[in-house]
Amino acid sequence: MSANQYFNENPAALTHERELKLRLFEMEFRFFANNGLFSCNKVDDASIILMENIPPLTGTLLDLGCGYGPIGIVMGRRDPVLLTMSDINSIALEYAARNAALNGVDATCIHSDGFEHLPFMYNNIILNPPIHAGKDVMYRLFTGAAEHLVPGGALYIVIYKKHGAESTINALKEIFDKCHTLYKKKGIYVLQCTT
């Protein structure tokens, strides 16, 4: 595994910081990112589609594998949630905390490999799965999410058909009580899984 993978704890090659801008839900957002972080040149299309298709949220929200924080920060400004952001990548988490402050969003940032340091229960968990980390890692995160949702809570994920959406849906149906497709277009699925 390369030391530069964004899902590593301490990625190398943080050599070029850049500022990203995003307009979503009639709000303007600014993020700083760097080489070695996922989607460091712009907020990726799948994350944007995920955010656009998540219904209004209340209660607690975990942005799992938050990277530099765009999903949690956008949802944290859009909805009245108590936001936690976590990532295995300590540098990404530093950027997430910085970007939350930059965008006026209160967030608790926790360094964690999956749910290792997250002994809490949540109303909502959002995940853009780390596809390149492999299915074992992804499915461990799905199972952990099911174990860390309050009754009636929901996991929201985005996945491409080419990255195994159909097998992922089958796995999620084994883990959760319900798995509902919120969006399906051009090979991209947004899923809501409830306990």
Short mmCIF file of C-alpha atoms in Angstrom, two decimals:
data_model
loop_
_atom_site.label_atom_id
_atom_site.label_comp_id
_atom_site.label_asym_id
_atom_site.label_seq_id
_atom_site.Cartn_x
_atom_site.Cartn_y
_atom_site.Cartn_z
CA MET A 1 0.00 0.00 0.00
CA SER A 2 1.39 3.37 -0.97
CA ALA A 3 2.22 5.82 1.79
CA ASN A 4 0.36 8.45 -0.20
CA GLN A 5 -3.08 6.83 0.01
CA TYR A 6 -5.63 9.17 1.53
CA PHE A 7 -6.95 6.40 3.82
CA ASN A 8 -3.56 5.97 5.52
CA GLU A 9 -3.04 7.39 8.97
CA ASN A 10 -0.18 9.73 8.00
CA PRO A 11 0.00 10.24 4.23
CA ALA A 12 3.10 11.65 2.64
CA ALA A 13 3.38 14.24 -0.14
CA LEU A 14 1.49 17.11 1.47
CA THR A 15 3.25 19.59 -0.73
CA HIS A 16 0.66 21.86 -2.27
CA GLU A 17 -2.14 23.48 -0.31
CA ARG A 18 -5.01 24.83 -2.33
CA GLU A 19 -8.33 26.59 -1.66
CA LEU A 20 -11.52 25.08 -3.03
CA LYS A 21 -14.89 26.77 -3.40
CA LEU A 22 -18.33 25.19 -3.52
CA ARG A 23 -21.84 26.59 -3.87
CA LEU A 24 -24.55 24.26 -2.62
CA PHE A 25 -28.02 24.78 -1.12
CA GLU A 26 -27.70 28.49 -1.99
CA MET A 27 -24.70 28.77 0.34
CA GLU A 28 -21.03 29.45 -0.36
CA PHE A 29 -18.34 27.22 1.13
CA ARG A 30 -14.54 27.43 1.20
CA PHE A 31 -12.20 24.54 1.95
CA PHE A 32 -8.45 24.16 2.15
CA ALA A 33 -6.94 20.87 1.00
CA ASN A 34 -3.55 19.44 0.12
CA ASN A 35 -1.90 16.70 -1.92
CA GLY A 36 -2.43 13.28 -0.37
CA LEU A 37 -6.02 14.06 0.63
CA PHE A 38 -8.98 12.57 -1.22
CA SER A 39 -10.36 14.81 -3.97
CA CYS A 40 -7.85 17.55 -3.19
CA ASN A 41 -8.46 19.57 -6.37
CA LYS A 42 -12.24 19.90 -6.02
CA VAL A 43 -15.08 18.43 -4.02
CA ASP A 44 -15.80 15.22 -5.92
CA ASP A 45 -19.00 14.78 -7.89
CA ALA A 46 -20.12 11.72 -5.92
CA SER A 47 -19.93 13.62 -2.63
CA ILE A 48 -21.96 16.47 -4.12
CA ILE A 49 -24.62 14.06 -5.41
CA LEU A 50 -24.68 12.39 -1.99
CA MET A 51 -25.25 15.71 -0.22
CA GLU A 52 -27.92 16.82 -2.69
CA ASN A 53 -29.96 13.67 -2.05
CA ILE A 54 -29.82 13.45 1.75
CA PRO A 55 -33.13 14.45 3.33
CA PRO A 56 -33.23 17.05 6.13
CA LEU A 57 -31.33 15.81 9.19
CA THR A 58 -31.76 16.36 12.91
CA GLY A 59 -30.01 15.07 16.00
CA THR A 60 -26.46 13.80 15.86
CA LEU A 61 -24.47 13.39 12.65
CA LEU A 62 -21.21 11.51 12.08
CA ASP A 63 -19.23 12.29 8.93
CA LEU A 64 -17.24 9.05 8.83
CA GLY A 65 -13.99 9.24 6.86
CA CYS A 66 -14.51 12.98 6.59
CA GLY A 67 -11.32 13.87 4.73
CA TYR A 68 -10.94 17.64 4.76
CA GLY A 69 -14.58 17.88 5.78
CA PRO A 70 -16.84 19.03 2.93
CA ILE A 71 -19.76 16.65 3.57
CA GLY A 72 -20.02 17.22 7.31
CA ILE A 73 -19.49 20.95 6.97
CA VAL A 74 -22.15 21.38 4.30
CA MET A 75 -24.66 19.26 6.23
CA GLY A 76 -23.71 21.03 9.44
CA ARG A 77 -24.62 24.38 7.93
CA ARG A 78 -27.72 23.12 6.15
CA ASP A 79 -29.30 21.24 9.04
CA PRO A 80 -29.59 21.64 12.85
CA VAL A 81 -27.30 18.74 13.74
CA LEU A 82 -24.66 18.05 16.38
CA LEU A 83 -21.73 17.24 14.11
CA THR A 84 -18.84 14.83 14.63
CA MET A 85 -16.21 14.33 11.93
CA SER A 86 -13.72 11.46 12.03
CA ASP A 87 -10.93 10.11 9.86
CA ILE A 88 -7.99 7.72 10.12
CA ASN A 89 -5.88 10.35 8.35
CA SER A 90 -4.68 12.77 11.04
CA ILE A 91 -3.70 15.45 8.53
CA ALA A 92 -7.09 15.31 6.83
CA LEU A 93 -8.69 15.72 10.24
CA GLU A 94 -6.60 18.83 10.92
CA TYR A 95 -7.89 20.28 7.66
CA ALA A 96 -11.45 19.28 8.56
CA ALA A 97 -11.24 21.16 11.86
CA ARG A 98 -9.74 24.18 10.12
CA ASN A 99 -12.40 24.12 7.39
CA ALA A 100 -15.24 23.76 9.88
CA ALA A 101 -14.06 26.91 11.66
CA LEU A 102 -13.60 28.68 8.32
CA ASN A 103 -17.22 27.94 7.40
CA GLY A 104 -18.70 28.74 10.81
CA VAL A 105 -19.63 25.15 11.65
CA ASP A 106 -19.23 23.67 15.13
CA ALA A 107 -17.78 20.16 14.93
CA THR A 108 -16.09 17.63 17.16
CA CYS A 109 -13.16 16.09 15.25
CA ILE A 110 -11.99 12.63 16.35
CA HIS A 111 -9.00 10.71 14.99
CA SER A 112 -10.24 7.17 14.53
CA ASP A 113 -9.72 4.08 12.41
CA GLY A 114 -13.34 3.36 11.62
CA PHE A 115 -15.24 3.25 14.91
CA GLU A 116 -12.20 2.47 17.07
CA HIS A 117 -12.42 5.74 19.01
CA LEU A 118 -16.13 6.42 18.45
CA PRO A 119 -18.00 4.77 21.34
CA PHE A 120 -21.12 6.82 20.63
CA MET A 121 -24.52 6.37 19.05
CA TYR A 122 -25.71 8.60 16.21
CA ASN A 123 -28.96 9.54 14.51
CA ASN A 124 -27.21 9.86 11.15
CA ILE A 125 -23.95 8.62 9.65
CA ILE A 126 -22.69 9.75 6.24
CA LEU A 127 -19.96 7.88 4.36
CA ASN A 128 -18.38 8.22 0.95
CA PRO A 129 -16.78 4.77 1.19
CA PRO A 130 -13.01 4.41 0.66
CA ILE A 131 -13.40 2.12 -2.35
CA HIS A 132 -9.68 1.69 -2.91
CA ALA A 133 -9.15 0.48 0.66
CA GLY A 134 -10.97 -2.71 -0.34
CA LYS A 135 -14.26 -4.43 0.42
CA ASP A 136 -13.13 -5.75 3.81
CA VAL A 137 -12.56 -2.21 5.06
CA MET A 138 -15.79 -0.93 3.52
CA TYR A 139 -17.93 -3.72 4.96
CA ARG A 140 -16.31 -3.26 8.38
CA LEU A 141 -17.40 0.39 8.23
CA PHE A 142 -20.94 -0.60 7.22
CA THR A 143 -21.21 -3.08 10.10
CA GLY A 144 -19.79 -0.52 12.51
CA ALA A 145 -22.30 2.04 11.32
CA ALA A 146 -25.20 -0.34 11.98
CA GLU A 147 -23.86 -0.88 15.51
CA HIS A 148 -23.52 2.87 16.16
CA LEU A 149 -26.93 4.08 14.99
CA VAL A 150 -29.78 4.73 17.38
CA PRO A 151 -33.03 2.88 16.63
CA GLY A 152 -34.47 4.51 13.53
CA GLY A 153 -31.09 6.01 12.63
CA ALA A 154 -29.77 6.04 9.08
CA LEU A 155 -26.54 5.52 7.18
CA TYR A 156 -26.18 7.45 3.90
CA ILE A 157 -23.63 6.36 1.32
CA VAL A 158 -22.78 6.99 -2.31
CA ILE A 159 -21.31 4.34 -4.60
CA TYR A 160 -20.68 3.86 -8.31
CA LYS A 161 -22.05 0.87 -10.21
CA LYS A 162 -18.53 0.27 -11.56
CA HIS A 163 -17.24 0.04 -7.98
CA GLY A 164 -19.65 -2.74 -7.06
CA ALA A 165 -22.88 -0.95 -6.18
CA GLU A 166 -25.04 -4.03 -6.66
CA SER A 167 -22.93 -6.31 -4.44
CA THR A 168 -22.69 -3.49 -1.90
CA ILE A 169 -26.48 -3.14 -1.80
CA ASN A 170 -26.80 -6.89 -1.22
CA ALA A 171 -24.30 -6.68 1.65
CA LEU A 172 -26.08 -3.70 3.17
CA LYS A 173 -29.40 -5.54 3.09
CA GLU A 174 -27.79 -8.26 5.21
CA ILE A 175 -26.52 -5.70 7.75
CA PHE A 176 -29.43 -3.25 7.99
CA ASP A 177 -33.19 -3.65 8.36
CA LYS A 178 -33.81 -1.60 5.21
CA CYS A 179 -31.72 -0.30 2.31
CA HIS A 180 -33.46 2.30 0.17
CA THR A 181 -32.13 3.84 -3.05
CA LEU A 182 -32.52 7.62 -2.88
CA TYR A 183 -30.81 8.32 -6.20
CA LYS A 184 -29.76 6.20 -9.18
CA LYS A 185 -28.46 7.86 -12.31
CA LYS A 186 -25.47 7.50 -14.63
CA GLY A 187 -24.06 4.65 -12.60
CA ILE A 188 -24.16 6.50 -9.26
CA TYR A 189 -26.29 5.31 -6.33
CA VAL A 190 -27.15 7.16 -3.13
CA LEU A 191 -28.39 4.73 -0.48
CA GLN A 192 -30.19 5.19 2.83
CA CYS A 193 -29.81 2.26 5.22
CA THR A 194 -31.87 2.20 8.39
CA THR A 195 -31.80 0.15 11.58
#
